[in-house]
mmCIF file of C-alpha atoms in Angstrom:
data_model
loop_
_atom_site.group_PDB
_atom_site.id
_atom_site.type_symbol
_atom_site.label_atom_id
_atom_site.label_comp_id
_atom_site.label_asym_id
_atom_site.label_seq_id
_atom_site.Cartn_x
_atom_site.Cartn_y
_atom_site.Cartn_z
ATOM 1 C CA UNK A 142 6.113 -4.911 -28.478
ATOM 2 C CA UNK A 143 5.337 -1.217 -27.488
ATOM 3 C CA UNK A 144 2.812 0.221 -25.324
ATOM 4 C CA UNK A 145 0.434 2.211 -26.570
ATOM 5 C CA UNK A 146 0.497 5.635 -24.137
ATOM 6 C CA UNK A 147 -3.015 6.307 -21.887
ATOM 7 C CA UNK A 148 -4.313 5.324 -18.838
ATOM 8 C CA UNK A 149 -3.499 1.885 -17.576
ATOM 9 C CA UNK A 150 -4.186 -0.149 -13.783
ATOM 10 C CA UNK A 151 -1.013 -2.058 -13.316
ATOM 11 C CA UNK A 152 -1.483 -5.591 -11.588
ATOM 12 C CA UNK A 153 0.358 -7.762 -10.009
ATOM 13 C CA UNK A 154 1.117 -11.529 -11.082
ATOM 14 C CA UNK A 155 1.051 -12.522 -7.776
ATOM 15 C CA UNK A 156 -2.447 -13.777 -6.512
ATOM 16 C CA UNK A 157 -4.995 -12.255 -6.157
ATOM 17 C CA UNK A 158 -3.794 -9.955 -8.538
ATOM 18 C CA UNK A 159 -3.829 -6.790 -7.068
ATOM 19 C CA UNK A 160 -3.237 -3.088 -8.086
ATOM 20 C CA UNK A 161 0.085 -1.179 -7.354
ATOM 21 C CA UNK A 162 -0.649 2.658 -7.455
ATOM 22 C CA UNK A 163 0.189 4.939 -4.157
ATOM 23 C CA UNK A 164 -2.365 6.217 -1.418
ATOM 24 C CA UNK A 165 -3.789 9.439 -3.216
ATOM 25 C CA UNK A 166 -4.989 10.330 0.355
ATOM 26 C CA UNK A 167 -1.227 11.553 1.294
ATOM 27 C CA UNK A 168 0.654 14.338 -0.649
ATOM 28 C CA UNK A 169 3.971 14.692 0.705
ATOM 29 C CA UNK A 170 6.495 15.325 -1.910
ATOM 30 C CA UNK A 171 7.268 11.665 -2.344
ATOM 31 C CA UNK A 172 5.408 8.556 -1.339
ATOM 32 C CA UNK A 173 5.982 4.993 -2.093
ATOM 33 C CA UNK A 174 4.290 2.860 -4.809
ATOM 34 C CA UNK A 175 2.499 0.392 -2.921
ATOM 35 C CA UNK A 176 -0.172 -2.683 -3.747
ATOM 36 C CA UNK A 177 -3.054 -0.705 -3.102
ATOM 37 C CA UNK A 178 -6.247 -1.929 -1.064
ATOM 38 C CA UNK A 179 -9.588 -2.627 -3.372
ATOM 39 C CA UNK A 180 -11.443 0.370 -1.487
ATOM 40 C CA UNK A 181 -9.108 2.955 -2.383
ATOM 41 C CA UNK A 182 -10.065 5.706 -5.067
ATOM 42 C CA UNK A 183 -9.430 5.216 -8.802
ATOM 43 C CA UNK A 184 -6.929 7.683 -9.029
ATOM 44 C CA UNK A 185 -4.725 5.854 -6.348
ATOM 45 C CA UNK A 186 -4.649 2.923 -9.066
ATOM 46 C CA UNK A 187 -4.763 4.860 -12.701
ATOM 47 C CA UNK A 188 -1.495 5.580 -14.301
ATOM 48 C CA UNK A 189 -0.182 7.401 -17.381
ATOM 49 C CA UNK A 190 2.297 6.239 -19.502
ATOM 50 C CA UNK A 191 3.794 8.307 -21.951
ATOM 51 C CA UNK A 192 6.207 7.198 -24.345
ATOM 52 C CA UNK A 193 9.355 9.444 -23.905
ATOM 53 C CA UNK A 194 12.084 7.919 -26.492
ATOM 54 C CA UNK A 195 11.586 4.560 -28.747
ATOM 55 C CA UNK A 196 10.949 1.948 -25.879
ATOM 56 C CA UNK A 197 10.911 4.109 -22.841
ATOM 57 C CA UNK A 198 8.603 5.117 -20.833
ATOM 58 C CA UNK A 199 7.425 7.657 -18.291
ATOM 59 C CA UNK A 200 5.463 6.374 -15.637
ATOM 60 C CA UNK A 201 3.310 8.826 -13.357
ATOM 61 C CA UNK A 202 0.055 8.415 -11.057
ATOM 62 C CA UNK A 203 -2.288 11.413 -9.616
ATOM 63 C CA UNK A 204 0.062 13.514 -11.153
ATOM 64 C CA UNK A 205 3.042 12.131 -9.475
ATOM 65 C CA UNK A 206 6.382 10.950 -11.373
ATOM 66 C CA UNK A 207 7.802 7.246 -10.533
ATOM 67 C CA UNK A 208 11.190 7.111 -10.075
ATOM 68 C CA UNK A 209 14.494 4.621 -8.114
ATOM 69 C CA UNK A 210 14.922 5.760 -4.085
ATOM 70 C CA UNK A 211 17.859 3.406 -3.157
ATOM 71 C CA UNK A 212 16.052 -0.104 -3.308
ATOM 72 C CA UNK A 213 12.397 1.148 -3.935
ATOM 73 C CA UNK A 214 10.183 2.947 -6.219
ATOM 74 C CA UNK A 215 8.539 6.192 -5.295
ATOM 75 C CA UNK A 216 6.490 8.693 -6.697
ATOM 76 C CA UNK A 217 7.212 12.358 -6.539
ATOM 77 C CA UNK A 218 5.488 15.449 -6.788
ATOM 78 C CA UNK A 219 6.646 18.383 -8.806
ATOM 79 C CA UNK A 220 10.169 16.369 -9.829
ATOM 80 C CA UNK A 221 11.401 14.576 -12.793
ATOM 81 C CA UNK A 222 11.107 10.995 -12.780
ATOM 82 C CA UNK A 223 12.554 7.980 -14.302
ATOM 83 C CA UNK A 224 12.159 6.530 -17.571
ATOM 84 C CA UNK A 225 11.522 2.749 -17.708
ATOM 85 C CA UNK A 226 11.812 -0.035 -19.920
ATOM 86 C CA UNK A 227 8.645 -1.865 -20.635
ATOM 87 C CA UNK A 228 9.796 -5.514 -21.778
ATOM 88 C CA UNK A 229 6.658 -8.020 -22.591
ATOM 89 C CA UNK A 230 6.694 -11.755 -21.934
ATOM 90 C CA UNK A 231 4.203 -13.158 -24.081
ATOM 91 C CA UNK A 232 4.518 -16.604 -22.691
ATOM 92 C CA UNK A 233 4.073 -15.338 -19.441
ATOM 93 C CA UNK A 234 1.694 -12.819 -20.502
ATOM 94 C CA UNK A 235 2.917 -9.702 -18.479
ATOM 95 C CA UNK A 236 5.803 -7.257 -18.575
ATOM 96 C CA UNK A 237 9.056 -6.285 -16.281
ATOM 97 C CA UNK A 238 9.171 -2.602 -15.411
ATOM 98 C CA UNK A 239 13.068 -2.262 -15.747
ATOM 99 C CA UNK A 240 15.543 0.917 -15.351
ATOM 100 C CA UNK A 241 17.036 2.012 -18.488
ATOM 101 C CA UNK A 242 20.492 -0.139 -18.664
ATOM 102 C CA UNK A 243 18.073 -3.028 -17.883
ATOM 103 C CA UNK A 244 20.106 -4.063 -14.529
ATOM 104 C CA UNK A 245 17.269 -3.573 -12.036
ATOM 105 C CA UNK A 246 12.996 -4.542 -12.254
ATOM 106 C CA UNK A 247 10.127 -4.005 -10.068
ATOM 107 C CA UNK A 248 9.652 -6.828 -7.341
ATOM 108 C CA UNK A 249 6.808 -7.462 -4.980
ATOM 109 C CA UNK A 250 7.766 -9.850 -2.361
ATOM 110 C CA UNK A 251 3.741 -10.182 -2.203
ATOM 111 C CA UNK A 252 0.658 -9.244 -2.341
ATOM 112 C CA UNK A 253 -0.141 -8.025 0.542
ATOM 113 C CA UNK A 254 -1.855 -4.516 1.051
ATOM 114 C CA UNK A 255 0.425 -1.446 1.270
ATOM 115 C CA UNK A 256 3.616 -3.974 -0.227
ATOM 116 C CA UNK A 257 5.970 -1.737 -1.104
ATOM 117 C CA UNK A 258 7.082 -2.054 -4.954
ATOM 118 C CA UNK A 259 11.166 -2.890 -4.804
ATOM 119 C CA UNK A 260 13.987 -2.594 -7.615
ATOM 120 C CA UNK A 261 15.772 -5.518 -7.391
ATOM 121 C CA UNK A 262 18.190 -7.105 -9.990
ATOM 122 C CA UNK A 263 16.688 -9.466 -12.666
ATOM 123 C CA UNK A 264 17.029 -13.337 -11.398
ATOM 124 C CA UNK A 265 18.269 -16.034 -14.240
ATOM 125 C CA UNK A 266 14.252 -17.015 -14.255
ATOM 126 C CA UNK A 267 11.936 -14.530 -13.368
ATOM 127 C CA UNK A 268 9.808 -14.909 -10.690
ATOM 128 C CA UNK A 269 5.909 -13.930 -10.473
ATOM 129 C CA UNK A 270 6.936 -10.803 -8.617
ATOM 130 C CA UNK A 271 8.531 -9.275 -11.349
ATOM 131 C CA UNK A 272 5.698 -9.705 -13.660
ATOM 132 C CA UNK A 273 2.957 -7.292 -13.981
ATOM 133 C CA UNK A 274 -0.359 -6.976 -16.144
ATOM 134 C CA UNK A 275 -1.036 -3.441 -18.210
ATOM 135 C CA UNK A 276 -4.564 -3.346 -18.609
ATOM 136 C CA UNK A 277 -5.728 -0.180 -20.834
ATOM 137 C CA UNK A 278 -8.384 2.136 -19.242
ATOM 138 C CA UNK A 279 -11.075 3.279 -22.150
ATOM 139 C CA UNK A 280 -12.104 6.828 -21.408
ATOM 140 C CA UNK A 281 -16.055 6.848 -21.787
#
């Protein structure tokens, strides 16, 4: 199942369901993707996904493109950034954000404000923290 490109909030399965975005407050050149806290602007919490070839995806937020660092996921100003893999569950109803050769997925340990979003290799059954919800944003 594709994704249709626009604006989207990512959430987590984990409860309460939070956000993951990055703290639009802070421009350094790079800064982590994080569960963001409820008060924090839209635009810490609205991504774009474009579709970039067949089934991947580019993932950016306030202008900022995702991409691996070692065992997290940042987001970087002014540099390229990573294409993912979008792959939906539909009997879990949410989607793994994987690298391209499929061998590593977002994680949250929890759901804790300011949780940092980790790459960690797909277990034999997937956990809640690897699932996460794309809800559609309708411009209007």
């Amino acid at each position: 199942m594709s994704v249709a490109p626009g604006l989207y909030r990512i959430t987590t399965h984990l409860n309460p369901n939070p956000a993951v975005g990055i703290d639009p407050r802070i421009l350094p050149a790079a800064v982590p993707v994080i569960v963001v806290p409820s008060e924090f602007p839209p635009e810490g919490s609205t991504w774009q996904i474009i579709q970039e070839d067949g089934q991947l995806y580019l993932l950016t937020i306030n202008t900022a493109r995702t991409r691996p660092e070692e065992d997290k996921v940042l987001a970087f100003y002014g540099e390229p950034g990573e294409r993912w893999k979008l792959v939906h569950h539909p009997l879990r109803r949410g989607y793994t954000i994987l690298n391209p050769d499929e061998s590593r997925a977002w994680y949250l340990p929890d759901s804790g404000d300011f949780t940092e979003v980790q790459l960690r290799r797909l277990e034999l059954v997937l956990g809640e923290g690897y699932l996460f919800n794309l809800e559609q944003l309708i411009d209007g």
